[in-house]
Each structure stands twice: as structure tokens, then as C-alpha cells.
């Protein structure tokens, strides 16, 4: 097992984690597994999902605290400011944490954790996974919050693309040198071309043989479903041998259903509904061309997954998308109906020349979760060695630099956080909190998700490694094989069991 130069005890905090599925959830899980493999201690803190409450153990002893927090918008929990400060303190003391790593800008849990972790004297790292605007009221409010929290309490910031870095630097008024760029990765061992005898044949003449387009995303405005609804009828009209498979669900599904009905495309366009992540590869290899029509993306992992599965990839050139794949692996288009239509036609012409296995091997060399973990650990090392003044007066000064009103507001919150945590120290000293035993090192021999040539292909997604995930997703208790439940210490000292 790899040995780290410095062992970190990391608390990952985000509202977005399994059994919910998405890019952030997968990023946290894979990064945590690789850090554990490198010799670090990692626990995850998130809010409860249905009956998934309390403490669970996942692969390689990854402990997850599912807190009783109420999600109110797109799985982001309701703000409580000081409501869970004592619980976070108990978790950090119990796990002997040295560093807190928050994920996603609109995760209320992560932003609050950054404030409380700074009050506890922990080093804080934050990863921003998304792009945001500057004009609408919601973006302005969130940018003010980021400016205060990232500027005053966070020691290191990570973005998943250079475009995302520029966006975060502008929104939070951070010095560019303080922001590291570490792209996402994909477990390419889970996304391989279909080389079986029953595999979909690749046409030699796309004008005379069937070509299948694949769309797999949430059916929401940000993913460009409005663009897609304009383009699909034109594609089907120009190319009579084209079929379209659409995977995913969301509020824009009704728009696609209306377009299909209005143009009589029921036999050409199939809406598959939500596709579980463990079936994403099987869904992708049913087609030849993967289409992404997003209007904004910091880093689109689906593009890498589709490329690893051997598909021709076409995408709108927005956000960090141009950084994801080399030009010969992706067709980039303008984010318009005309541009996307032209890009799809160019992608169809590439189909006869596609070499799925060769492309898979190239992607395998480009993306590796082990490399992501090494670069993240380097950020941890730099943050741990930093000597920034984190005294209360210094923090208040940094808050005020974020603006008169927002600085005063967050300064008051930080003061109350410090006072509450000091009261908690008097009420429940650190010596009274039981220390959690570490997972035995011999159970962490399996490396994390594959990727570059050094990957072992060991179990690395939650579906394969923990058979209880299906019960977790359906809201049932996961008390069977692959899940361990444990009592967690409540702030008042009462042990609650789930």
C-alpha cells in the first residue's frame, strides 16, 4: 500500500453523497477511497437520506455520518448556522480530525462546516464543482457568501477545471495563486467498449445504416434540454437512419415528450427515464454518438465516461468542456440549435472511422483517480504547513474585507460559533469524547478506481463494493451484508443508535 509522506485525518463534508447519485457524490467517494489507500484517514459527513441515518461503513472502512439535517432544495440542507456546531465538534474530536474538506458551493452543510472547523482550529480545504453567474439574485447572494467564507476560513481552494478556477476567483475575490486546479477522473475499468458478439455493429455508411445517438443527463434547463428539443426533429428529418436514446429524468421531460408527439418521433426517439449509475455504461454502449447539450459545465464527467466506452462524443463548448478531451476525441459546437445540429452531423460522419478500443486505452492513460488523490494530498500538505493567523481578530478582519454588511453578518456568526464551541468544551471536554478506532490497515489493500495503466480494477463503485446500496436508494435500512451500523455520540453525550 502506498505510504503518504504526511498522514492526514480528513473529514469530507457535503450535502451531496450516496445514496444520491451525481458527479460530486462520485468525486467524494472515489477521492476518499484513494486517500484511504494512500494511508490517510477519511470520514464523510452528509445529511440523512430517508432512513439512511446514523453511521455507515462503506468499502475499505470509509465511515459516513448521515446527520439528521432537513434537505429543502435539490438535496441542499436547510441552513442552521450554529445548530450542528456541537455535533461537528464531537465528530472531529472522535475521529481526531486534522483537516476538513468541504465540497460544492451550494452545499449549506459544507459552508457551515468551514466556519465551525476554523473555530475549532482545523485546516480547511474547499472544492468548487460548479460554475455560477454574476447577474441573477441567487448568484449574487451565493457569491457574497463564498467571498466571506472562502476568504476568511478556507486555507486552500480546489477547482475542477481552469474555467472553473477563473469563475471562482472572480466570484470569491481570491488570489489566483491560492486556487489549485485538479480535474475529476473516471474509473475507466467500469466504462469499457462493448466487444461482445452481441455488440451494436458500427456502420460503415452512416447515410444508409442505423446510427444511434445517446443522451444521458438530468432533464433540466442547465443541461440544454431546450436546445435538444429544437435539434432532435431536424436530425431525424435529415438522417432517416438515426435513432435517439435519452436517459435521465427531470422537469424538462414533458418538453421532450411534447416534441416527440408533435413530430411523430415515437419510433425514432426513446425516453428511457432515470438510468442508475451502475447501468450507465450498459446504456451508453447501446449507441454510437454521445450528445451533451449543456449550457454550463465546470467539468462534465459523462463526456469522459462516454469516450472511455468508445463512443463518438459531441458537446457544446461551454465552461470547462474544452479542457476535458483532446480535439480528435470530441466535436465541440456553439451552444445554439444551429451549432449543435452541425456538430451532431459532423459526429455522425466520424462514426465509420471510430476505433472504440483504441480510444478507451487513450482515455485510460489520461484520467486516474490515484493521480487526483496524490494532487489533492499535495494541497493538504501545503495547507497543513501554512502559518496563517487564524485568531478571532484576524478572522473578523478577513470577514470585514468581504463587505460591510456581509462581513458584519458572518463576523457575528463566527463569534457565536467560537463562543458556542468553547461552551461545548466546558460542557463536554474533549477527554470525555470516545475516540473512534481506526479501520485496520490490512483492509485497505485494494486500490481505488482504475484509470491509468497502474489501476488494478478493484471494486471501486458503491454498487459493486457494497451490496446494500440498492436498499439505501429505496430508503430502506441497510443493515445487511456490506453495511455496518454504529452508535454515534450526540453533542450532549447521549449515545444514539440507529
Short mmCIF file of N, CA and C in Angstrom, two decimals, residues 263-398:
data_model
loop_
_atom_site.label_atom_id
_atom_site.label_comp_id
_atom_site.label_asym_id
_atom_site.label_seq_id
_atom_site.Cartn_x
_atom_site.Cartn_y
_atom_site.Cartn_z
N UNK A 263 -44.02 15.77 -33.59
CA UNK A 263 -43.33 15.43 -34.84
C UNK A 263 -43.42 13.95 -35.18
N UNK A 264 -44.19 13.20 -34.42
CA UNK A 264 -44.37 11.78 -34.73
C UNK A 264 -43.09 10.97 -34.65
N UNK A 265 -42.27 11.21 -33.61
CA UNK A 265 -40.97 10.56 -33.50
C UNK A 265 -40.97 9.41 -32.50
N UNK A 266 -42.14 8.86 -32.20
CA UNK A 266 -42.22 7.81 -31.18
C UNK A 266 -41.36 6.60 -31.52
N UNK A 267 -41.18 6.31 -32.80
CA UNK A 267 -40.38 5.15 -33.20
C UNK A 267 -38.90 5.49 -33.36
N UNK A 268 -38.57 6.77 -33.29
CA UNK A 268 -37.18 7.21 -33.52
C UNK A 268 -36.49 7.67 -32.24
N UNK A 269 -37.25 8.24 -31.31
CA UNK A 269 -36.68 8.79 -30.07
C UNK A 269 -37.30 8.06 -28.89
N UNK A 270 -36.47 7.43 -28.08
CA UNK A 270 -36.93 6.65 -26.93
C UNK A 270 -36.47 7.31 -25.64
N UNK A 271 -37.42 7.64 -24.77
CA UNK A 271 -37.11 8.19 -23.45
C UNK A 271 -37.06 7.05 -22.45
N UNK A 272 -35.85 6.75 -21.96
CA UNK A 272 -35.65 5.59 -21.08
C UNK A 272 -35.95 5.90 -19.62
N UNK A 273 -36.03 7.19 -19.25
CA UNK A 273 -36.20 7.54 -17.84
C UNK A 273 -34.87 7.50 -17.11
N UNK A 274 -34.94 7.55 -15.79
CA UNK A 274 -33.72 7.58 -14.97
C UNK A 274 -32.91 6.30 -15.18
N UNK A 275 -31.60 6.47 -15.33
CA UNK A 275 -30.68 5.34 -15.51
C UNK A 275 -29.74 5.30 -14.31
N UNK A 276 -29.78 4.27 -13.48
CA UNK A 276 -28.86 4.18 -12.34
C UNK A 276 -27.41 4.21 -12.81
N UNK A 277 -26.54 4.74 -11.97
CA UNK A 277 -25.15 4.90 -12.38
C UNK A 277 -24.49 3.58 -12.71
N UNK A 278 -24.90 2.51 -12.02
CA UNK A 278 -24.28 1.22 -12.31
C UNK A 278 -24.65 0.68 -13.68
N UNK A 279 -25.69 1.25 -14.30
CA UNK A 279 -26.10 0.83 -15.65
C UNK A 279 -25.75 1.87 -16.71
N UNK A 280 -25.01 2.91 -16.33
CA UNK A 280 -24.69 3.97 -17.28
C UNK A 280 -23.87 3.45 -18.45
N UNK A 281 -22.88 2.62 -18.17
CA UNK A 281 -22.05 2.09 -19.26
C UNK A 281 -22.88 1.23 -20.20
N UNK A 282 -23.72 0.35 -19.65
CA UNK A 282 -24.55 -0.51 -20.49
C UNK A 282 -25.49 0.32 -21.36
N UNK A 283 -25.95 1.44 -20.83
CA UNK A 283 -26.83 2.31 -21.61
C UNK A 283 -26.04 3.00 -22.72
N UNK A 284 -24.84 3.47 -22.40
CA UNK A 284 -24.04 4.20 -23.39
C UNK A 284 -23.67 3.33 -24.58
N UNK A 285 -23.27 2.09 -24.33
CA UNK A 285 -22.78 1.25 -25.43
C UNK A 285 -23.91 0.76 -26.33
N UNK A 286 -25.13 1.17 -26.07
CA UNK A 286 -26.24 0.89 -26.99
C UNK A 286 -26.26 1.90 -28.14
N UNK A 287 -25.33 2.86 -28.13
CA UNK A 287 -25.29 3.86 -29.18
C UNK A 287 -23.91 4.07 -29.74
N UNK A 288 -23.82 4.95 -30.74
CA UNK A 288 -22.55 5.27 -31.40
C UNK A 288 -22.05 6.67 -31.06
N UNK A 289 -22.97 7.60 -30.85
CA UNK A 289 -22.61 9.01 -30.63
C UNK A 289 -23.23 9.48 -29.32
N UNK A 290 -22.41 10.08 -28.47
CA UNK A 290 -22.89 10.65 -27.21
C UNK A 290 -23.06 12.15 -27.38
N UNK A 291 -24.23 12.66 -27.02
CA UNK A 291 -24.55 14.08 -27.22
C UNK A 291 -24.71 14.76 -25.87
N UNK A 292 -23.96 15.85 -25.68
CA UNK A 292 -24.09 16.68 -24.48
C UNK A 292 -24.42 18.10 -24.93
N UNK A 293 -25.57 18.62 -24.50
CA UNK A 293 -26.04 19.94 -24.93
C UNK A 293 -26.01 20.96 -23.79
N UNK A 294 -25.18 20.74 -22.79
CA UNK A 294 -25.19 21.59 -21.59
C UNK A 294 -24.96 23.06 -21.92
N UNK A 295 -25.60 23.92 -21.13
CA UNK A 295 -25.41 25.36 -21.26
C UNK A 295 -24.31 25.86 -20.34
N UNK A 296 -23.98 25.10 -19.31
CA UNK A 296 -22.88 25.45 -18.41
C UNK A 296 -22.35 24.17 -17.77
N UNK A 297 -21.04 24.03 -17.74
CA UNK A 297 -20.40 22.86 -17.13
C UNK A 297 -19.03 23.27 -16.61
N UNK A 298 -18.73 22.89 -15.38
CA UNK A 298 -17.37 23.08 -14.88
C UNK A 298 -16.46 21.97 -15.39
N UNK A 299 -16.96 20.73 -15.33
CA UNK A 299 -16.23 19.56 -15.82
C UNK A 299 -17.27 18.47 -16.00
N UNK A 300 -17.48 18.04 -17.22
CA UNK A 300 -18.53 17.06 -17.50
C UNK A 300 -17.94 15.65 -17.50
N UNK A 301 -18.16 14.91 -16.40
CA UNK A 301 -17.61 13.57 -16.29
C UNK A 301 -18.26 12.61 -17.29
N UNK A 302 -19.50 12.89 -17.66
CA UNK A 302 -20.19 12.00 -18.61
C UNK A 302 -19.47 11.94 -19.94
N UNK A 303 -18.81 13.04 -20.34
CA UNK A 303 -18.07 13.04 -21.60
C UNK A 303 -16.90 12.06 -21.53
N UNK A 304 -16.20 12.04 -20.42
CA UNK A 304 -15.07 11.12 -20.26
C UNK A 304 -15.57 9.68 -20.20
N UNK A 305 -16.68 9.47 -19.51
CA UNK A 305 -17.24 8.12 -19.43
C UNK A 305 -17.65 7.62 -20.82
N UNK A 306 -18.28 8.49 -21.60
CA UNK A 306 -18.69 8.09 -22.95
C UNK A 306 -17.48 7.82 -23.84
N UNK A 307 -16.45 8.67 -23.73
CA UNK A 307 -15.24 8.45 -24.52
C UNK A 307 -14.57 7.15 -24.13
N UNK A 308 -14.53 6.85 -22.82
CA UNK A 308 -13.94 5.60 -22.36
C UNK A 308 -14.73 4.40 -22.87
N UNK A 309 -16.04 4.57 -23.03
CA UNK A 309 -16.87 3.48 -23.55
C UNK A 309 -16.77 3.35 -25.06
N UNK A 310 -15.99 4.24 -25.71
CA UNK A 310 -15.73 4.11 -27.14
C UNK A 310 -16.62 4.90 -28.05
N UNK A 311 -17.49 5.75 -27.52
CA UNK A 311 -18.43 6.48 -28.36
C UNK A 311 -17.79 7.72 -28.97
N UNK A 312 -18.32 8.15 -30.11
CA UNK A 312 -18.00 9.47 -30.65
C UNK A 312 -18.72 10.49 -29.77
N UNK A 313 -18.02 11.54 -29.37
CA UNK A 313 -18.56 12.49 -28.40
C UNK A 313 -18.76 13.84 -29.07
N UNK A 314 -19.94 14.44 -28.89
CA UNK A 314 -20.21 15.79 -29.37
C UNK A 314 -20.78 16.58 -28.20
N UNK A 315 -20.30 17.82 -28.03
CA UNK A 315 -20.74 18.62 -26.89
C UNK A 315 -20.68 20.10 -27.22
N UNK A 316 -21.53 20.86 -26.55
CA UNK A 316 -21.43 22.31 -26.62
C UNK A 316 -20.15 22.75 -25.92
N UNK A 317 -19.49 23.75 -26.48
CA UNK A 317 -18.21 24.23 -25.94
C UNK A 317 -18.48 25.29 -24.88
N UNK A 318 -18.90 24.84 -23.70
CA UNK A 318 -19.21 25.76 -22.61
C UNK A 318 -18.36 25.41 -21.40
N UNK A 319 -18.07 26.43 -20.57
CA UNK A 319 -17.36 26.19 -19.32
C UNK A 319 -16.05 25.47 -19.52
N UNK A 320 -15.85 24.41 -18.72
CA UNK A 320 -14.61 23.66 -18.78
C UNK A 320 -14.63 22.50 -19.75
N UNK A 321 -15.66 22.38 -20.57
CA UNK A 321 -15.77 21.25 -21.51
C UNK A 321 -14.59 21.16 -22.47
N UNK A 322 -14.09 22.28 -23.06
CA UNK A 322 -12.95 22.15 -23.98
C UNK A 322 -11.69 21.58 -23.34
N UNK A 323 -11.61 21.57 -22.01
CA UNK A 323 -10.44 21.03 -21.33
C UNK A 323 -10.53 19.54 -21.09
N UNK A 324 -11.68 18.94 -21.32
CA UNK A 324 -11.93 17.56 -20.89
C UNK A 324 -11.25 16.54 -21.79
N UNK A 325 -11.38 16.69 -23.11
CA UNK A 325 -10.86 15.72 -24.07
C UNK A 325 -10.08 16.43 -25.17
N UNK A 326 -9.10 15.75 -25.79
CA UNK A 326 -8.38 16.35 -26.92
C UNK A 326 -9.30 16.53 -28.12
N UNK A 327 -8.96 17.45 -29.04
CA UNK A 327 -9.86 17.77 -30.16
C UNK A 327 -10.25 16.58 -31.03
N UNK A 328 -9.35 15.59 -31.18
CA UNK A 328 -9.69 14.46 -32.04
C UNK A 328 -10.64 13.47 -31.37
N UNK A 329 -10.96 13.69 -30.10
CA UNK A 329 -11.88 12.80 -29.38
C UNK A 329 -13.25 13.42 -29.17
N UNK A 330 -13.41 14.69 -29.50
CA UNK A 330 -14.67 15.36 -29.20
C UNK A 330 -14.98 16.37 -30.30
N UNK A 331 -16.24 16.49 -30.63
CA UNK A 331 -16.72 17.51 -31.56
C UNK A 331 -17.34 18.62 -30.73
N UNK A 332 -16.74 19.80 -30.75
CA UNK A 332 -17.23 20.93 -29.97
C UNK A 332 -18.09 21.83 -30.84
N UNK A 333 -19.18 22.33 -30.27
CA UNK A 333 -20.12 23.15 -31.02
C UNK A 333 -20.49 24.40 -30.23
N UNK A 334 -21.05 25.37 -30.92
CA UNK A 334 -21.61 26.54 -30.24
C UNK A 334 -22.87 26.11 -29.48
N UNK A 335 -23.15 26.77 -28.34
CA UNK A 335 -24.36 26.43 -27.58
C UNK A 335 -25.62 27.03 -28.21
N UNK A 336 -25.89 26.62 -29.43
CA UNK A 336 -27.08 27.08 -30.15
C UNK A 336 -27.65 25.89 -30.92
N UNK A 337 -28.90 26.03 -31.36
CA UNK A 337 -29.54 24.93 -32.10
C UNK A 337 -28.79 24.64 -33.39
N UNK A 338 -28.40 25.70 -34.11
CA UNK A 338 -27.67 25.50 -35.37
C UNK A 338 -26.31 24.86 -35.12
N UNK A 339 -25.61 25.34 -34.09
CA UNK A 339 -24.30 24.79 -33.79
C UNK A 339 -24.37 23.33 -33.37
N UNK A 340 -25.33 22.99 -32.52
CA UNK A 340 -25.45 21.61 -32.06
C UNK A 340 -25.84 20.69 -33.21
N UNK A 341 -26.72 21.15 -34.09
CA UNK A 341 -27.11 20.34 -35.25
C UNK A 341 -25.91 20.06 -36.15
N UNK A 342 -25.12 21.09 -36.40
CA UNK A 342 -23.92 20.91 -37.22
C UNK A 342 -22.94 19.95 -36.55
N UNK A 343 -22.78 20.08 -35.23
CA UNK A 343 -21.87 19.20 -34.51
C UNK A 343 -22.31 17.75 -34.55
N UNK A 344 -23.60 17.50 -34.41
CA UNK A 344 -24.11 16.13 -34.47
C UNK A 344 -23.87 15.53 -35.85
N UNK A 345 -24.04 16.33 -36.89
CA UNK A 345 -23.81 15.82 -38.25
C UNK A 345 -22.33 15.50 -38.46
N UNK A 346 -21.44 16.33 -37.92
CA UNK A 346 -20.01 16.02 -38.02
C UNK A 346 -19.68 14.75 -37.25
N UNK A 347 -20.30 14.58 -36.08
CA UNK A 347 -20.05 13.38 -35.28
C UNK A 347 -20.54 12.13 -36.00
N UNK A 348 -21.68 12.22 -36.68
CA UNK A 348 -22.20 11.07 -37.43
C UNK A 348 -21.22 10.67 -38.53
N UNK A 349 -20.59 11.65 -39.17
CA UNK A 349 -19.62 11.34 -40.22
C UNK A 349 -18.36 10.69 -39.66
N UNK A 350 -18.08 10.88 -38.36
CA UNK A 350 -16.91 10.26 -37.75
C UNK A 350 -17.15 8.79 -37.39
N UNK A 351 -18.40 8.38 -37.32
CA UNK A 351 -18.72 7.04 -36.82
C UNK A 351 -17.99 5.93 -37.58
N UNK A 352 -17.94 5.93 -38.93
CA UNK A 352 -17.26 4.82 -39.63
C UNK A 352 -15.78 4.72 -39.30
N UNK A 353 -15.17 5.81 -38.86
CA UNK A 353 -13.73 5.82 -38.60
C UNK A 353 -13.40 5.63 -37.12
N UNK A 354 -14.41 5.41 -36.29
CA UNK A 354 -14.19 5.30 -34.85
C UNK A 354 -13.50 4.00 -34.49
N UNK A 355 -12.54 4.08 -33.54
CA UNK A 355 -11.83 2.92 -33.02
C UNK A 355 -12.08 2.87 -31.51
N UNK A 356 -13.16 2.21 -31.06
CA UNK A 356 -13.56 2.26 -29.65
C UNK A 356 -12.48 1.79 -28.68
N UNK A 357 -11.83 0.66 -28.94
CA UNK A 357 -10.85 0.13 -28.00
C UNK A 357 -9.63 1.04 -27.92
N UNK A 358 -9.18 1.53 -29.07
CA UNK A 358 -8.03 2.45 -29.07
C UNK A 358 -8.35 3.71 -28.28
N UNK A 359 -9.56 4.23 -28.44
CA UNK A 359 -9.94 5.44 -27.70
C UNK A 359 -10.02 5.15 -26.20
N UNK A 360 -10.54 3.99 -25.84
CA UNK A 360 -10.62 3.62 -24.42
C UNK A 360 -9.24 3.60 -23.78
N UNK A 361 -8.27 3.02 -24.47
CA UNK A 361 -6.92 2.94 -23.91
C UNK A 361 -6.31 4.32 -23.74
N UNK A 362 -6.60 5.23 -24.65
CA UNK A 362 -6.09 6.60 -24.52
C UNK A 362 -6.71 7.30 -23.31
N UNK A 363 -8.03 7.16 -23.15
CA UNK A 363 -8.69 7.78 -22.00
C UNK A 363 -8.17 7.17 -20.70
N UNK A 364 -7.90 5.89 -20.72
CA UNK A 364 -7.38 5.20 -19.53
C UNK A 364 -6.07 5.81 -19.06
N UNK A 365 -5.26 6.27 -20.01
CA UNK A 365 -3.98 6.89 -19.65
C UNK A 365 -4.15 8.34 -19.19
N UNK A 366 -5.24 8.97 -19.57
CA UNK A 366 -5.43 10.39 -19.26
C UNK A 366 -6.03 10.63 -17.88
N UNK A 367 -6.91 9.75 -17.45
CA UNK A 367 -7.67 10.00 -16.22
C UNK A 367 -7.46 8.87 -15.22
N UNK A 368 -7.06 9.26 -14.00
CA UNK A 368 -6.73 8.28 -12.97
C UNK A 368 -7.05 8.89 -11.61
N UNK A 369 -7.90 8.24 -10.84
CA UNK A 369 -8.26 8.75 -9.51
C UNK A 369 -7.06 8.75 -8.57
N UNK A 370 -6.11 7.84 -8.77
CA UNK A 370 -4.92 7.85 -7.92
C UNK A 370 -4.14 9.14 -8.09
N UNK A 371 -4.07 9.63 -9.32
CA UNK A 371 -3.38 10.90 -9.58
C UNK A 371 -4.13 12.06 -8.92
N UNK A 372 -5.46 12.04 -9.01
CA UNK A 372 -6.27 13.08 -8.36
C UNK A 372 -6.01 13.08 -6.86
N UNK A 373 -5.95 11.89 -6.25
CA UNK A 373 -5.71 11.80 -4.81
C UNK A 373 -4.32 12.31 -4.44
N UNK A 374 -3.32 11.99 -5.25
CA UNK A 374 -1.96 12.47 -4.96
C UNK A 374 -1.89 13.99 -5.02
N UNK A 375 -2.53 14.58 -6.01
CA UNK A 375 -2.52 16.04 -6.14
C UNK A 375 -3.32 16.70 -5.03
N UNK A 376 -4.41 16.06 -4.62
CA UNK A 376 -5.19 16.59 -3.50
C UNK A 376 -4.40 16.50 -2.21
N UNK A 377 -3.69 15.39 -2.01
CA UNK A 377 -2.86 15.25 -0.81
C UNK A 377 -1.76 16.30 -0.78
N UNK A 378 -1.25 16.69 -1.96
CA UNK A 378 -0.24 17.75 -2.01
C UNK A 378 -0.83 19.08 -1.54
N UNK A 379 -2.10 19.33 -1.90
CA UNK A 379 -2.77 20.53 -1.39
C UNK A 379 -2.92 20.44 0.12
N UNK A 380 -3.27 19.26 0.63
CA UNK A 380 -3.37 19.08 2.07
C UNK A 380 -2.03 19.38 2.75
N UNK A 381 -0.93 18.88 2.16
CA UNK A 381 0.39 19.13 2.74
C UNK A 381 0.69 20.62 2.80
N UNK A 382 0.38 21.33 1.70
CA UNK A 382 0.65 22.77 1.67
C UNK A 382 -0.19 23.51 2.70
N UNK A 383 -1.44 23.11 2.81
CA UNK A 383 -2.33 23.76 3.78
C UNK A 383 -1.88 23.47 5.21
N UNK A 384 -1.47 22.22 5.47
CA UNK A 384 -1.04 21.86 6.82
C UNK A 384 0.22 22.61 7.23
N UNK A 385 1.05 22.96 6.24
CA UNK A 385 2.29 23.68 6.55
C UNK A 385 2.11 25.19 6.60
N UNK A 386 0.92 25.68 6.25
CA UNK A 386 0.69 27.13 6.24
C UNK A 386 0.64 27.68 7.66
N UNK A 387 1.00 28.93 7.79
CA UNK A 387 1.07 29.57 9.12
C UNK A 387 0.19 30.81 9.18
N UNK A 388 -0.97 30.77 8.59
CA UNK A 388 -1.86 31.92 8.59
C UNK A 388 -2.41 32.18 9.99
N UNK A 389 -2.57 33.44 10.32
CA UNK A 389 -3.14 33.83 11.60
C UNK A 389 -4.65 33.56 11.59
N UNK A 390 -5.08 32.59 12.37
CA UNK A 390 -6.50 32.24 12.43
C UNK A 390 -7.13 32.62 13.77
N UNK A 391 -6.54 33.59 14.44
CA UNK A 391 -7.14 34.08 15.67
C UNK A 391 -8.46 34.77 15.36
N UNK A 392 -9.29 34.95 16.37
CA UNK A 392 -10.60 35.56 16.16
C UNK A 392 -10.48 36.96 15.57
N UNK A 393 -9.61 37.84 16.08
CA UNK A 393 -9.50 39.17 15.46
C UNK A 393 -9.09 39.11 13.99
N UNK A 394 -8.17 38.19 13.65
CA UNK A 394 -7.73 38.08 12.25
C UNK A 394 -8.88 37.59 11.37
N UNK A 395 -9.64 36.64 11.85
CA UNK A 395 -10.80 36.16 11.08
C UNK A 395 -11.81 37.27 10.87
N UNK A 396 -12.08 38.04 11.92
CA UNK A 396 -13.05 39.13 11.80
C UNK A 396 -12.58 40.16 10.78
N UNK A 397 -11.27 40.42 10.75
CA UNK A 397 -10.74 41.36 9.77
C UNK A 397 -10.94 40.86 8.35
N UNK A 398 -10.74 39.55 8.14
CA UNK A 398 -10.94 38.99 6.80
C UNK A 398 -12.42 38.99 6.43
#
